[in-house]
Amino acid sequence: MLVFTNFYGREHTVKLPEKYQGKEYQVLLSNYDAENGKLTDEITLAPCEALAIKIK
């Protein structure tokens, strides 16, 4: 499981370690509309977004 939080009032991009890149994930919890997907080399969070995902 990975948990991301953005406490800024603007978008914030996080670079992901190589071991997570290309992995599919399931959204467990989000305060924004988020869908299951596949991780790339980075993830961008909206202002004040919290996101918990499960790596498949």
mmCIF file of N, CA and C in Angstrom:
data_model
loop_
_atom_site.group_PDB
_atom_site.id
_atom_site.type_symbol
_atom_site.label_atom_id
_atom_site.label_comp_id
_atom_site.label_asym_id
_atom_site.label_seq_id
_atom_site.Cartn_x
_atom_site.Cartn_y
_atom_site.Cartn_z
ATOM 1 N N MET A 1 0.851 -1.167 0.000
ATOM 2 C CA MET A 1 0.000 0.000 0.000
ATOM 3 C C MET A 1 0.902 1.236 0.000
ATOM 4 N N LEU A 2 0.471 2.236 -0.742
ATOM 5 C CA LEU A 2 1.142 3.535 -0.762
ATOM 6 C C LEU A 2 0.120 4.600 -0.391
ATOM 7 N N VAL A 3 0.552 5.573 0.383
ATOM 8 C CA VAL A 3 -0.314 6.684 0.772
ATOM 9 C C VAL A 3 0.384 7.982 0.386
ATOM 10 N N PHE A 4 -0.353 8.831 -0.325
ATOM 11 C CA PHE A 4 0.159 10.132 -0.750
ATOM 12 C C PHE A 4 -0.726 11.217 -0.157
ATOM 13 N N THR A 5 -0.116 12.299 0.300
ATOM 14 C CA THR A 5 -0.882 13.454 0.769
ATOM 15 C C THR A 5 -0.228 14.724 0.242
ATOM 16 N N ASN A 6 -1.065 15.677 -0.091
ATOM 17 C CA ASN A 6 -0.589 16.974 -0.555
ATOM 18 C C ASN A 6 -1.205 18.034 0.348
ATOM 19 N N PHE A 7 -0.413 18.651 1.164
ATOM 20 C CA PHE A 7 -0.898 19.672 2.091
ATOM 21 C C PHE A 7 -0.800 21.078 1.502
ATOM 22 N N TYR A 8 -0.360 21.171 0.256
ATOM 23 C CA TYR A 8 -0.229 22.469 -0.405
ATOM 24 C C TYR A 8 -1.554 22.892 -1.033
ATOM 25 N N GLY A 9 -1.717 24.168 -1.261
ATOM 26 C CA GLY A 9 -2.908 24.708 -1.904
ATOM 27 C C GLY A 9 -2.783 24.726 -3.416
ATOM 28 N N ARG A 10 -1.827 23.968 -3.945
ATOM 29 C CA ARG A 10 -1.623 23.873 -5.397
ATOM 30 C C ARG A 10 -1.223 22.430 -5.725
ATOM 31 N N GLU A 11 -1.277 22.089 -7.011
ATOM 32 C CA GLU A 11 -0.861 20.751 -7.432
ATOM 33 C C GLU A 11 0.587 20.490 -7.031
ATOM 34 N N HIS A 12 0.874 19.225 -6.774
ATOM 35 C CA HIS A 12 2.236 18.834 -6.417
ATOM 36 C C HIS A 12 2.541 17.496 -7.094
ATOM 37 N N THR A 13 3.691 17.406 -7.725
ATOM 38 C CA THR A 13 4.090 16.185 -8.421
ATOM 39 C C THR A 13 5.184 15.478 -7.636
ATOM 40 N N VAL A 14 5.027 14.162 -7.499
ATOM 41 C CA VAL A 14 5.970 13.333 -6.758
ATOM 42 C C VAL A 14 6.595 12.327 -7.721
ATOM 43 N N LYS A 15 7.913 12.241 -7.724
ATOM 44 C CA LYS A 15 8.615 11.225 -8.516
ATOM 45 C C LYS A 15 8.535 9.895 -7.763
ATOM 46 N N LEU A 16 8.232 8.829 -8.490
ATOM 47 C CA LEU A 16 8.099 7.512 -7.876
ATOM 48 C C LEU A 16 9.360 6.680 -8.090
ATOM 49 N N PRO A 17 9.718 5.869 -7.093
ATOM 50 C CA PRO A 17 10.859 4.973 -7.271
ATOM 51 C C PRO A 17 10.590 3.993 -8.422
ATOM 52 N N GLU A 18 11.643 3.560 -9.060
ATOM 53 C CA GLU A 18 11.530 2.665 -10.212
ATOM 54 C C GLU A 18 10.770 1.378 -9.883
ATOM 55 N N LYS A 19 10.888 0.890 -8.648
ATOM 56 C CA LYS A 19 10.241 -0.382 -8.297
ATOM 57 C C LYS A 19 8.711 -0.307 -8.360
ATOM 58 N N TYR A 20 8.129 0.897 -8.350
ATOM 59 C CA TYR A 20 6.675 1.044 -8.439
ATOM 60 C C TYR A 20 6.203 1.367 -9.855
ATOM 61 N N GLN A 21 7.086 1.808 -10.696
ATOM 62 C CA GLN A 21 6.709 2.229 -12.047
ATOM 63 C C GLN A 21 6.201 1.044 -12.863
ATOM 64 N N GLY A 22 5.081 1.250 -13.551
ATOM 65 C CA GLY A 22 4.489 0.204 -14.375
ATOM 66 C C GLY A 22 3.572 -0.740 -13.624
ATOM 67 N N LYS A 23 3.457 -0.576 -12.321
ATOM 68 C CA LYS A 23 2.600 -1.445 -11.501
ATOM 69 C C LYS A 23 1.155 -0.962 -11.558
ATOM 70 N N GLU A 24 0.230 -1.916 -11.612
ATOM 71 C CA GLU A 24 -1.188 -1.576 -11.550
ATOM 72 C C GLU A 24 -1.577 -1.382 -10.091
ATOM 73 N N TYR A 25 -2.565 -0.523 -9.876
ATOM 74 C CA TYR A 25 -2.998 -0.245 -8.510
ATOM 75 C C TYR A 25 -4.514 -0.123 -8.424
ATOM 76 N N GLN A 26 -4.996 -0.301 -7.201
ATOM 77 C CA GLN A 26 -6.416 -0.139 -6.879
ATOM 78 C C GLN A 26 -6.522 1.007 -5.879
ATOM 79 N N VAL A 27 -7.439 1.939 -6.131
ATOM 80 C CA VAL A 27 -7.654 3.054 -5.210
ATOM 81 C C VAL A 27 -8.429 2.538 -4.000
ATOM 82 N N LEU A 28 -7.873 2.739 -2.817
ATOM 83 C CA LEU A 28 -8.541 2.345 -1.584
ATOM 84 C C LEU A 28 -9.298 3.511 -0.967
ATOM 85 N N LEU A 29 -8.700 4.700 -1.050
ATOM 86 C CA LEU A 29 -9.291 5.877 -0.420
ATOM 87 C C LEU A 29 -8.777 7.128 -1.119
ATOM 88 N N SER A 30 -9.693 8.053 -1.387
ATOM 89 C CA SER A 30 -9.314 9.315 -2.005
ATOM 90 C C SER A 30 -10.369 10.361 -1.683
ATOM 91 N N ASN A 31 -9.946 11.589 -1.477
ATOM 92 C CA ASN A 31 -10.914 12.663 -1.266
ATOM 93 C C ASN A 31 -11.222 13.385 -2.578
ATOM 94 N N TYR A 32 -10.705 12.875 -3.692
ATOM 95 C CA TYR A 32 -11.021 13.338 -5.045
ATOM 96 C C TYR A 32 -11.504 12.119 -5.821
ATOM 97 N N ASP A 33 -12.103 12.350 -6.987
ATOM 98 C CA ASP A 33 -12.468 11.226 -7.849
ATOM 99 C C ASP A 33 -11.184 10.621 -8.398
ATOM 100 N N ALA A 34 -10.916 9.392 -8.031
ATOM 101 C CA ALA A 34 -9.711 8.704 -8.493
ATOM 102 C C ALA A 34 -10.113 7.313 -8.959
ATOM 103 N N GLU A 35 -9.456 6.850 -9.996
ATOM 104 C CA GLU A 35 -9.759 5.539 -10.558
ATOM 105 C C GLU A 35 -8.527 4.644 -10.502
ATOM 106 N N ASN A 36 -8.768 3.343 -10.525
ATOM 107 C CA ASN A 36 -7.681 2.380 -10.593
ATOM 108 C C ASN A 36 -6.868 2.647 -11.851
ATOM 109 N N GLY A 37 -5.609 2.255 -11.834
ATOM 110 C CA GLY A 37 -4.785 2.520 -13.006
ATOM 111 C C GLY A 37 -3.427 1.869 -12.919
ATOM 112 N N LYS A 38 -2.487 2.459 -13.642
ATOM 113 C CA LYS A 38 -1.115 1.962 -13.715
ATOM 114 C C LYS A 38 -0.179 3.123 -13.396
ATOM 115 N N LEU A 39 0.764 2.882 -12.501
ATOM 116 C CA LEU A 39 1.703 3.924 -12.099
ATOM 117 C C LEU A 39 2.719 4.202 -13.200
ATOM 118 N N THR A 40 3.101 5.461 -13.310
ATOM 119 C CA THR A 40 4.163 5.869 -14.225
ATOM 120 C C THR A 40 5.365 6.273 -13.384
ATOM 121 N N ASP A 41 6.182 7.167 -13.880
ATOM 122 C CA ASP A 41 7.363 7.597 -13.127
ATOM 123 C C ASP A 41 7.058 8.705 -12.126
ATOM 124 N N GLU A 42 5.820 9.245 -12.172
ATOM 125 C CA GLU A 42 5.433 10.294 -11.227
ATOM 126 C C GLU A 42 3.926 10.288 -11.034
ATOM 127 N N ILE A 43 3.495 10.930 -9.965
ATOM 128 C CA ILE A 43 2.074 11.080 -9.692
ATOM 129 C C ILE A 43 1.838 12.532 -9.299
ATOM 130 N N THR A 44 0.769 13.112 -9.814
ATOM 131 C CA THR A 44 0.433 14.497 -9.505
ATOM 132 C C THR A 44 -0.808 14.523 -8.631
ATOM 133 N N LEU A 45 -0.684 15.203 -7.506
ATOM 134 C CA LEU A 45 -1.786 15.321 -6.555
ATOM 135 C C LEU A 45 -2.403 16.705 -6.648
ATOM 136 N N ALA A 46 -3.718 16.749 -6.569
ATOM 137 C CA ALA A 46 -4.449 18.012 -6.563
ATOM 138 C C ALA A 46 -4.232 18.710 -5.217
ATOM 139 N N PRO A 47 -4.588 19.982 -5.111
ATOM 140 C CA PRO A 47 -4.459 20.678 -3.829
ATOM 141 C C PRO A 47 -5.204 19.936 -2.715
ATOM 142 N N CYS A 48 -4.537 19.720 -1.611
ATOM 143 C CA CYS A 48 -5.109 19.065 -0.422
ATOM 144 C C CYS A 48 -5.621 17.659 -0.697
ATOM 145 N N GLU A 49 -5.043 16.973 -1.664
ATOM 146 C CA GLU A 49 -5.481 15.608 -1.995
ATOM 147 C C GLU A 49 -4.791 14.584 -1.109
ATOM 148 N N ALA A 50 -5.563 13.576 -0.712
ATOM 149 C CA ALA A 50 -5.037 12.404 -0.027
ATOM 150 C C ALA A 50 -5.432 11.189 -0.859
ATOM 151 N N LEU A 51 -4.494 10.277 -1.061
ATOM 152 C CA LEU A 51 -4.731 9.122 -1.916
ATOM 153 C C LEU A 51 -4.038 7.904 -1.320
ATOM 154 N N ALA A 52 -4.802 6.839 -1.111
ATOM 155 C CA ALA A 52 -4.245 5.567 -0.649
ATOM 156 C C ALA A 52 -4.508 4.533 -1.732
ATOM 157 N N ILE A 53 -3.454 3.844 -2.167
ATOM 158 C CA ILE A 53 -3.597 2.847 -3.223
ATOM 159 C C ILE A 53 -2.965 1.523 -2.794
ATOM 160 N N LYS A 54 -3.499 0.450 -3.371
ATOM 161 C CA LYS A 54 -2.951 -0.890 -3.146
ATOM 162 C C LYS A 54 -2.297 -1.333 -4.443
ATOM 163 N N ILE A 55 -1.038 -1.697 -4.376
ATOM 164 C CA ILE A 55 -0.310 -2.178 -5.543
ATOM 165 C C ILE A 55 -0.747 -3.615 -5.808
ATOM 166 N N LYS A 56 -1.094 -3.897 -7.063
ATOM 167 C CA LYS A 56 -1.548 -5.258 -7.420
ATOM 168 C C LYS A 56 -0.368 -6.137 -7.756
#
